[in-house]
Structures are given as C-alpha cells and as structure tokens.
Short mmCIF file of N, CA and C in Angstrom, two decimals:
data_model
loop_
_atom_site.label_atom_id
_atom_site.label_comp_id
_atom_site.label_asym_id
_atom_site.label_seq_id
_atom_site.Cartn_x
_atom_site.Cartn_y
_atom_site.Cartn_z
N UNK T 1 65.88 -17.57 -18.33
CA UNK T 1 66.14 -18.98 -18.50
C UNK T 1 64.98 -19.59 -19.27
N UNK T 2 65.29 -20.33 -20.35
CA UNK T 2 64.26 -21.01 -21.12
C UNK T 2 63.67 -22.11 -20.25
N UNK T 3 62.37 -22.35 -20.40
CA UNK T 3 61.75 -23.42 -19.65
C UNK T 3 61.41 -23.05 -18.22
N UNK T 4 61.38 -21.75 -17.92
CA UNK T 4 61.06 -21.31 -16.57
C UNK T 4 60.20 -20.05 -16.66
N UNK T 5 59.23 -19.95 -15.78
CA UNK T 5 58.37 -18.77 -15.70
C UNK T 5 58.25 -18.40 -14.23
N UNK T 6 58.37 -17.11 -13.93
CA UNK T 6 58.26 -16.65 -12.55
C UNK T 6 56.86 -16.87 -12.02
N UNK T 7 56.79 -17.34 -10.79
CA UNK T 7 55.51 -17.57 -10.13
C UNK T 7 54.91 -16.23 -9.73
N UNK T 8 53.69 -16.15 -9.60
CA UNK T 8 52.91 -14.99 -9.16
C UNK T 8 51.54 -15.58 -8.99
N UNK T 9 50.81 -15.56 -10.09
CA UNK T 9 49.61 -16.39 -10.20
C UNK T 9 50.15 -17.75 -10.65
N UNK T 10 50.33 -18.67 -9.72
CA UNK T 10 51.00 -19.93 -10.02
C UNK T 10 50.35 -20.69 -11.17
N UNK T 11 49.05 -20.84 -11.16
CA UNK T 11 48.39 -21.59 -12.24
C UNK T 11 48.58 -20.89 -13.58
N UNK T 12 48.50 -19.59 -13.58
CA UNK T 12 48.72 -18.83 -14.82
C UNK T 12 50.16 -18.96 -15.29
N UNK T 13 51.10 -18.92 -14.36
CA UNK T 13 52.53 -19.05 -14.71
C UNK T 13 52.81 -20.44 -15.28
N UNK T 14 52.23 -21.46 -14.68
CA UNK T 14 52.42 -22.83 -15.17
C UNK T 14 51.82 -22.98 -16.56
N UNK T 15 50.61 -22.51 -16.73
CA UNK T 15 49.94 -22.57 -18.04
C UNK T 15 50.78 -21.83 -19.07
N UNK T 16 51.23 -20.62 -18.74
CA UNK T 16 52.04 -19.83 -19.69
C UNK T 16 53.33 -20.54 -20.05
N UNK T 17 53.98 -21.17 -19.08
CA UNK T 17 55.22 -21.88 -19.34
C UNK T 17 54.99 -23.02 -20.34
N UNK T 18 53.99 -23.84 -20.08
CA UNK T 18 53.72 -24.96 -20.98
C UNK T 18 53.33 -24.47 -22.37
N UNK T 19 52.50 -23.44 -22.44
CA UNK T 19 52.12 -22.90 -23.74
C UNK T 19 53.33 -22.34 -24.48
N UNK T 20 54.18 -21.61 -23.76
CA UNK T 20 55.38 -21.04 -24.38
C UNK T 20 56.28 -22.13 -24.94
N UNK T 21 56.42 -23.23 -24.21
CA UNK T 21 57.34 -24.29 -24.61
C UNK T 21 56.78 -25.18 -25.73
N UNK T 22 55.47 -25.45 -25.71
CA UNK T 22 54.97 -26.52 -26.56
C UNK T 22 53.82 -26.16 -27.50
N UNK T 23 53.14 -25.03 -27.31
CA UNK T 23 52.03 -24.66 -28.18
C UNK T 23 52.56 -24.28 -29.56
N UNK T 24 51.91 -24.80 -30.60
CA UNK T 24 52.28 -24.47 -31.98
C UNK T 24 50.99 -24.19 -32.75
N UNK T 25 51.05 -23.31 -33.75
CA UNK T 25 49.83 -23.00 -34.51
C UNK T 25 49.18 -24.25 -35.12
N UNK T 26 49.99 -25.20 -35.55
CA UNK T 26 49.44 -26.41 -36.16
C UNK T 26 49.08 -27.48 -35.14
N UNK T 27 49.46 -27.26 -33.88
CA UNK T 27 49.16 -28.23 -32.82
C UNK T 27 48.96 -27.47 -31.51
N UNK T 28 47.74 -26.99 -31.32
CA UNK T 28 47.42 -26.18 -30.13
C UNK T 28 47.48 -27.04 -28.87
N UNK T 29 47.99 -26.43 -27.81
CA UNK T 29 48.12 -27.10 -26.53
C UNK T 29 47.07 -26.56 -25.58
N UNK T 30 46.39 -27.45 -24.87
CA UNK T 30 45.51 -27.02 -23.79
C UNK T 30 46.09 -27.56 -22.49
N UNK T 31 46.00 -26.75 -21.44
CA UNK T 31 46.59 -27.10 -20.15
C UNK T 31 45.51 -27.05 -19.08
N UNK T 32 45.20 -28.19 -18.49
CA UNK T 32 44.23 -28.28 -17.39
C UNK T 32 44.05 -29.74 -17.06
N UNK T 33 43.79 -30.04 -15.83
CA UNK T 33 43.80 -29.18 -14.66
C UNK T 33 45.23 -29.03 -14.13
N UNK T 34 45.39 -28.06 -13.25
CA UNK T 34 46.68 -27.81 -12.61
C UNK T 34 46.49 -27.96 -11.10
N UNK T 35 47.26 -28.86 -10.51
CA UNK T 35 47.22 -29.10 -9.07
C UNK T 35 48.56 -28.67 -8.48
N UNK T 36 48.51 -27.91 -7.38
CA UNK T 36 49.74 -27.39 -6.77
C UNK T 36 49.75 -27.74 -5.28
N UNK T 37 50.92 -28.17 -4.81
CA UNK T 37 51.09 -28.49 -3.39
C UNK T 37 52.54 -28.24 -2.99
N UNK T 38 52.77 -27.34 -2.08
CA UNK T 38 54.09 -27.11 -1.49
C UNK T 38 55.19 -26.90 -2.53
N UNK T 39 54.93 -26.06 -3.51
CA UNK T 39 55.95 -25.73 -4.50
C UNK T 39 56.17 -26.77 -5.57
N UNK T 40 55.25 -27.72 -5.68
CA UNK T 40 55.31 -28.75 -6.72
C UNK T 40 53.94 -28.79 -7.38
N UNK T 41 53.91 -29.03 -8.69
CA UNK T 41 52.64 -29.04 -9.41
C UNK T 41 52.60 -30.16 -10.43
N UNK T 42 51.38 -30.61 -10.72
CA UNK T 42 51.12 -31.50 -11.83
C UNK T 42 50.10 -30.80 -12.70
N UNK T 43 50.44 -30.66 -13.98
CA UNK T 43 49.55 -30.01 -14.94
C UNK T 43 49.20 -31.01 -16.04
N UNK T 44 47.91 -31.17 -16.27
CA UNK T 44 47.46 -32.00 -17.39
C UNK T 44 47.58 -31.21 -18.68
N UNK T 45 47.88 -31.90 -19.76
CA UNK T 45 47.97 -31.23 -21.06
C UNK T 45 47.44 -32.13 -22.17
N UNK T 46 46.90 -31.50 -23.19
CA UNK T 46 46.42 -32.20 -24.38
C UNK T 46 46.88 -31.40 -25.59
N UNK T 47 47.40 -32.13 -26.57
CA UNK T 47 47.84 -31.52 -27.82
C UNK T 47 47.48 -32.48 -28.95
N UNK T 48 46.42 -32.14 -29.67
CA UNK T 48 45.93 -33.03 -30.72
C UNK T 48 45.45 -34.33 -30.10
N UNK T 49 45.97 -35.44 -30.61
CA UNK T 49 45.60 -36.75 -30.09
C UNK T 49 46.44 -37.16 -28.88
N UNK T 50 47.44 -36.36 -28.55
CA UNK T 50 48.34 -36.69 -27.44
C UNK T 50 47.86 -36.05 -26.15
N UNK T 51 48.25 -36.63 -25.06
CA UNK T 51 47.93 -36.06 -23.76
C UNK T 51 48.85 -36.63 -22.72
N UNK T 52 48.93 -35.95 -21.59
CA UNK T 52 49.77 -36.41 -20.49
C UNK T 52 49.74 -35.41 -19.36
N UNK T 53 50.77 -35.49 -18.54
CA UNK T 53 50.88 -34.61 -17.39
C UNK T 53 52.33 -34.14 -17.28
N UNK T 54 52.51 -32.96 -16.75
CA UNK T 54 53.85 -32.44 -16.50
C UNK T 54 54.02 -32.25 -14.99
N UNK T 55 55.18 -32.61 -14.49
CA UNK T 55 55.55 -32.36 -13.10
C UNK T 55 56.44 -31.13 -13.10
N UNK T 56 56.06 -30.15 -12.29
CA UNK T 56 56.82 -28.90 -12.21
C UNK T 56 57.22 -28.62 -10.78
N UNK T 57 58.27 -27.84 -10.63
CA UNK T 57 58.73 -27.45 -9.30
C UNK T 57 59.00 -25.94 -9.33
N UNK T 58 58.64 -25.29 -8.23
CA UNK T 58 58.89 -23.85 -8.08
C UNK T 58 60.14 -23.70 -7.21
N UNK T 59 61.05 -22.87 -7.69
CA UNK T 59 62.26 -22.57 -6.92
C UNK T 59 62.60 -21.10 -7.12
N UNK T 60 62.74 -20.39 -6.02
CA UNK T 60 63.09 -18.97 -6.07
C UNK T 60 62.11 -18.17 -6.94
N UNK T 61 60.82 -18.51 -6.85
CA UNK T 61 59.80 -17.76 -7.57
C UNK T 61 59.66 -18.12 -9.03
N UNK T 62 60.29 -19.20 -9.46
CA UNK T 62 60.26 -19.61 -10.87
C UNK T 62 59.79 -21.05 -10.99
N UNK T 63 58.84 -21.30 -11.88
CA UNK T 63 58.37 -22.66 -12.15
C UNK T 63 59.22 -23.27 -13.25
N UNK T 64 59.59 -24.54 -13.06
CA UNK T 64 60.36 -25.28 -14.06
C UNK T 64 59.71 -26.64 -14.29
N UNK T 65 59.73 -27.08 -15.55
CA UNK T 65 59.23 -28.40 -15.90
C UNK T 65 60.31 -29.41 -15.54
N UNK T 66 59.95 -30.40 -14.75
CA UNK T 66 60.89 -31.45 -14.34
C UNK T 66 60.79 -32.65 -15.29
N UNK T 67 59.55 -33.08 -15.55
CA UNK T 67 59.36 -34.23 -16.43
C UNK T 67 57.93 -34.28 -16.91
N UNK T 68 57.71 -35.09 -17.94
CA UNK T 68 56.36 -35.37 -18.43
C UNK T 68 56.10 -36.86 -18.23
N UNK T 69 54.84 -37.18 -17.95
CA UNK T 69 54.48 -38.57 -17.72
C UNK T 69 52.99 -38.76 -17.84
N UNK T 70 52.55 -39.91 -17.44
CA UNK T 70 51.13 -40.24 -17.49
C UNK T 70 50.58 -40.50 -16.11
N UNK T 71 50.07 -41.70 -15.91
CA UNK T 71 49.41 -42.03 -14.64
C UNK T 71 50.35 -42.04 -13.43
N UNK T 72 51.64 -42.19 -13.64
CA UNK T 72 52.57 -42.17 -12.50
C UNK T 72 52.44 -40.85 -11.73
N UNK T 73 52.06 -39.79 -12.41
CA UNK T 73 51.95 -38.49 -11.75
C UNK T 73 50.64 -38.31 -11.00
N UNK T 74 49.87 -39.39 -10.90
CA UNK T 74 48.66 -39.37 -10.06
C UNK T 74 48.82 -40.28 -8.86
N UNK T 75 49.97 -40.89 -8.71
CA UNK T 75 50.21 -41.91 -7.70
C UNK T 75 51.20 -41.41 -6.65
N UNK T 76 50.78 -41.40 -5.40
CA UNK T 76 51.63 -40.88 -4.32
C UNK T 76 52.95 -41.62 -4.21
N UNK T 77 52.92 -42.94 -4.33
CA UNK T 77 54.16 -43.73 -4.23
C UNK T 77 55.12 -43.37 -5.36
N UNK T 78 54.60 -43.21 -6.56
CA UNK T 78 55.45 -42.84 -7.70
C UNK T 78 56.01 -41.43 -7.51
N UNK T 79 55.20 -40.52 -6.99
CA UNK T 79 55.68 -39.16 -6.75
C UNK T 79 56.78 -39.16 -5.69
N UNK T 80 56.67 -40.03 -4.70
CA UNK T 80 57.74 -40.15 -3.70
C UNK T 80 59.02 -40.66 -4.35
N UNK T 81 58.90 -41.61 -5.24
CA UNK T 81 60.08 -42.13 -5.94
C UNK T 81 60.74 -41.04 -6.78
N UNK T 82 59.96 -40.05 -7.18
CA UNK T 82 60.50 -38.93 -7.95
C UNK T 82 61.08 -37.83 -7.06
N UNK T 83 61.07 -38.06 -5.74
CA UNK T 83 61.74 -37.15 -4.83
C UNK T 83 60.85 -36.30 -3.93
N UNK T 84 59.54 -36.45 -4.03
CA UNK T 84 58.66 -35.68 -3.15
C UNK T 84 58.58 -36.37 -1.79
N UNK T 85 58.43 -35.56 -0.73
CA UNK T 85 58.24 -36.16 0.59
C UNK T 85 56.84 -36.79 0.63
N UNK T 86 56.64 -37.71 1.56
CA UNK T 86 55.42 -38.51 1.62
C UNK T 86 54.15 -37.66 1.70
N UNK T 87 54.16 -36.65 2.54
CA UNK T 87 52.96 -35.82 2.74
C UNK T 87 52.63 -35.00 1.49
N UNK T 88 53.64 -34.39 0.88
CA UNK T 88 53.42 -33.62 -0.35
C UNK T 88 52.95 -34.54 -1.46
N UNK T 89 53.55 -35.71 -1.58
CA UNK T 89 53.16 -36.67 -2.62
C UNK T 89 51.70 -37.10 -2.42
N UNK T 90 51.33 -37.38 -1.19
CA UNK T 90 49.95 -37.81 -0.90
C UNK T 90 48.96 -36.71 -1.26
N UNK T 91 49.23 -35.49 -0.80
CA UNK T 91 48.32 -34.37 -1.06
C UNK T 91 48.24 -34.04 -2.55
N UNK T 92 49.38 -34.05 -3.24
CA UNK T 92 49.38 -33.72 -4.66
C UNK T 92 48.64 -34.79 -5.46
N UNK T 93 48.88 -36.06 -5.17
CA UNK T 93 48.18 -37.13 -5.87
C UNK T 93 46.68 -37.03 -5.66
N UNK T 94 46.26 -36.75 -4.44
CA UNK T 94 44.84 -36.60 -4.14
C UNK T 94 44.25 -35.41 -4.91
N UNK T 95 44.97 -34.31 -4.95
CA UNK T 95 44.50 -33.12 -5.68
C UNK T 95 44.36 -33.39 -7.17
N UNK T 96 45.34 -34.08 -7.74
CA UNK T 96 45.28 -34.42 -9.17
C UNK T 96 44.07 -35.31 -9.45
N UNK T 97 43.90 -36.35 -8.66
CA UNK T 97 42.79 -37.28 -8.86
C UNK T 97 41.44 -36.57 -8.69
N UNK T 98 41.33 -35.71 -7.70
CA UNK T 98 40.09 -34.98 -7.46
C UNK T 98 39.78 -34.04 -8.62
N UNK T 99 40.78 -33.31 -9.09
CA UNK T 99 40.59 -32.40 -10.23
C UNK T 99 40.21 -33.15 -11.49
N UNK T 100 40.90 -34.25 -11.74
CA UNK T 100 40.64 -34.99 -12.98
C UNK T 100 39.31 -35.73 -12.94
N UNK T 101 38.79 -36.02 -11.76
CA UNK T 101 37.49 -36.68 -11.65
C UNK T 101 36.37 -35.79 -12.19
N UNK T 102 36.62 -34.49 -12.26
CA UNK T 102 35.63 -33.53 -12.76
C UNK T 102 35.62 -33.46 -14.29
N UNK T 103 36.62 -34.04 -14.94
CA UNK T 103 36.76 -33.96 -16.39
C UNK T 103 35.87 -34.97 -17.10
N UNK T 104 35.52 -34.68 -18.36
CA UNK T 104 34.82 -35.70 -19.15
C UNK T 104 35.73 -36.93 -19.26
N UNK T 105 35.16 -38.14 -19.24
CA UNK T 105 35.97 -39.36 -19.27
C UNK T 105 36.98 -39.41 -20.43
N UNK T 106 36.60 -38.94 -21.60
CA UNK T 106 37.52 -38.99 -22.76
C UNK T 106 38.76 -38.12 -22.52
N UNK T 107 38.59 -36.99 -21.88
CA UNK T 107 39.73 -36.10 -21.58
C UNK T 107 40.62 -36.74 -20.53
N UNK T 108 40.02 -37.27 -19.47
CA UNK T 108 40.80 -37.95 -18.42
C UNK T 108 41.58 -39.11 -19.00
N UNK T 109 40.98 -39.84 -19.92
CA UNK T 109 41.65 -40.97 -20.55
C UNK T 109 42.83 -40.49 -21.40
N UNK T 110 42.67 -39.36 -22.06
CA UNK T 110 43.75 -38.82 -22.88
C UNK T 110 44.94 -38.41 -22.02
N UNK T 111 44.69 -37.85 -20.83
CA UNK T 111 45.78 -37.48 -19.93
C UNK T 111 46.56 -38.72 -19.49
N UNK T 112 45.89 -39.86 -19.44
CA UNK T 112 46.51 -41.10 -19.02
C UNK T 112 47.23 -41.82 -20.16
N UNK T 113 47.14 -41.31 -21.37
CA UNK T 113 47.69 -42.02 -22.53
C UNK T 113 49.21 -41.91 -22.66
N UNK T 114 49.83 -40.96 -21.95
CA UNK T 114 51.28 -40.79 -22.03
C UNK T 114 51.94 -41.98 -21.34
N UNK T 115 52.87 -42.62 -22.04
CA UNK T 115 53.55 -43.79 -21.47
C UNK T 115 54.95 -43.42 -21.03
N UNK T 116 55.33 -43.91 -19.86
CA UNK T 116 56.68 -43.68 -19.35
C UNK T 116 56.85 -42.30 -18.75
N UNK T 117 58.12 -41.95 -18.53
CA UNK T 117 58.49 -40.64 -18.00
C UNK T 117 59.57 -40.06 -18.90
N UNK T 118 59.44 -38.79 -19.23
CA UNK T 118 60.45 -38.10 -20.03
C UNK T 118 61.00 -36.96 -19.19
N UNK T 119 62.26 -37.09 -18.80
CA UNK T 119 62.93 -36.06 -18.01
C UNK T 119 63.21 -34.86 -18.91
N UNK T 120 63.11 -33.67 -18.32
CA UNK T 120 63.37 -32.44 -19.07
C UNK T 120 64.69 -31.85 -18.62
N UNK T 121 65.47 -31.35 -19.55
CA UNK T 121 66.73 -30.68 -19.24
C UNK T 121 66.38 -29.34 -18.61
N UNK T 122 66.88 -29.07 -17.42
CA UNK T 122 66.53 -27.86 -16.69
C UNK T 122 66.97 -26.58 -17.40
N UNK T 123 67.93 -26.66 -18.29
CA UNK T 123 68.43 -25.45 -18.93
C UNK T 123 67.71 -25.14 -20.23
N UNK T 124 67.35 -26.17 -21.00
CA UNK T 124 66.70 -25.90 -22.27
C UNK T 124 65.28 -26.43 -22.34
N UNK T 125 64.85 -27.18 -21.34
CA UNK T 125 63.48 -27.69 -21.25
C UNK T 125 63.03 -28.42 -22.51
N UNK T 126 63.89 -29.28 -23.04
CA UNK T 126 63.52 -30.16 -24.14
C UNK T 126 63.72 -31.58 -23.66
N UNK T 127 62.94 -32.52 -24.21
CA UNK T 127 63.11 -33.90 -23.76
C UNK T 127 64.55 -34.37 -23.97
N UNK T 128 65.08 -35.05 -22.98
CA UNK T 128 66.42 -35.61 -23.11
C UNK T 128 66.31 -36.98 -23.74
N UNK T 129 67.13 -37.22 -24.73
CA UNK T 129 67.19 -38.52 -25.37
C UNK T 129 68.59 -39.08 -25.18
N UNK T 130 68.78 -40.33 -25.53
CA UNK T 130 70.11 -40.90 -25.44
C UNK T 130 71.09 -40.11 -26.30
N UNK T 131 70.66 -39.66 -27.48
CA UNK T 131 71.52 -38.87 -28.36
C UNK T 131 71.90 -37.56 -27.67
N UNK T 132 70.94 -36.91 -27.04
CA UNK T 132 71.24 -35.65 -26.34
C UNK T 132 72.24 -35.89 -25.23
N UNK T 133 72.10 -37.00 -24.51
CA UNK T 133 73.05 -37.31 -23.43
C UNK T 133 74.44 -37.54 -24.01
N UNK T 134 74.54 -38.27 -25.15
CA UNK T 134 75.84 -38.49 -25.75
C UNK T 134 76.47 -37.20 -26.21
N UNK T 135 75.66 -36.30 -26.80
CA UNK T 135 76.19 -35.00 -27.24
C UNK T 135 76.69 -34.21 -26.05
N UNK T 136 75.93 -34.21 -24.95
CA UNK T 136 76.33 -33.47 -23.75
C UNK T 136 77.62 -34.04 -23.17
N UNK T 137 77.75 -35.38 -23.18
CA UNK T 137 78.94 -36.02 -22.64
C UNK T 137 80.20 -35.67 -23.44
N UNK T 138 80.05 -35.40 -24.75
CA UNK T 138 81.20 -35.08 -25.58
C UNK T 138 81.72 -33.67 -25.35
N UNK T 139 80.88 -32.80 -24.80
CA UNK T 139 81.27 -31.39 -24.64
C UNK T 139 82.23 -31.19 -23.50
#
C-alpha cells in the first residue's frame, strides 16, 4: 500500500515513510523530531523553506500518514478533536513540545509555519483537494 510503512523501528519506519513520499532530489526532506504515543505519532518535517508536522497512526504494524498541519499538532485539545483520546492527546502534545524545545528556535519556528490541516488520502497518501474529491465522487 502506498503511503504506509510497516512498523518495527517505529521512528525509522516513520522517517522512511515520509522520505519515500515527499523527498525529492531538488527538494530534500528532513524529518525530526518524531514523538510517538499509543500507536499515534507526530513527526516534524522541513523541506526547503517549508515546514510542518505530520500526524501518523499505526494499524496492524503499518504506519500511515493521516494529515499534515502546524501548531494544531502540538495542542492536546486539537489532537482530541482529531480523534485521539484525552490521555493520548495530552501525552503526545507534551512529547512534541518537549522534543521541539530542544531544537534551534529557527527550526522550531519553521515547523510552526504550516497553516491549516491537510488530510491525506489513506490509499494514495497525497493531499486531498476539492478537485480530488470531485473526481472521486464521479467514479
């Protein structure tokens, strides 16, 4: 399945998945930090001048990208609105904030530069747009 990598070394699997999906020779992707809690992860990423975070979920030994976002993925309340239970959301948000506090300020700021949330199609792991939804609806 595209957009999924089997878990084993979870951080390595998450990094490999993001690199496989988005790294390009002309636009190298760096992935860090990666915070994991109860089968859910937030991974920071930077590609050129862009940066953000990805929310991933592990199911049946496979990591999948759920969505990309910015600061919402550091907030327990926002993570709960995205479907995480309160305890997992609290622990994951704390882990993300703790990990990112270790980063140089410019890098942390770049991770926060992503605006909004972009849902990922579970089958092809590409951003869904209104056009993609209309094409899917016609099929």
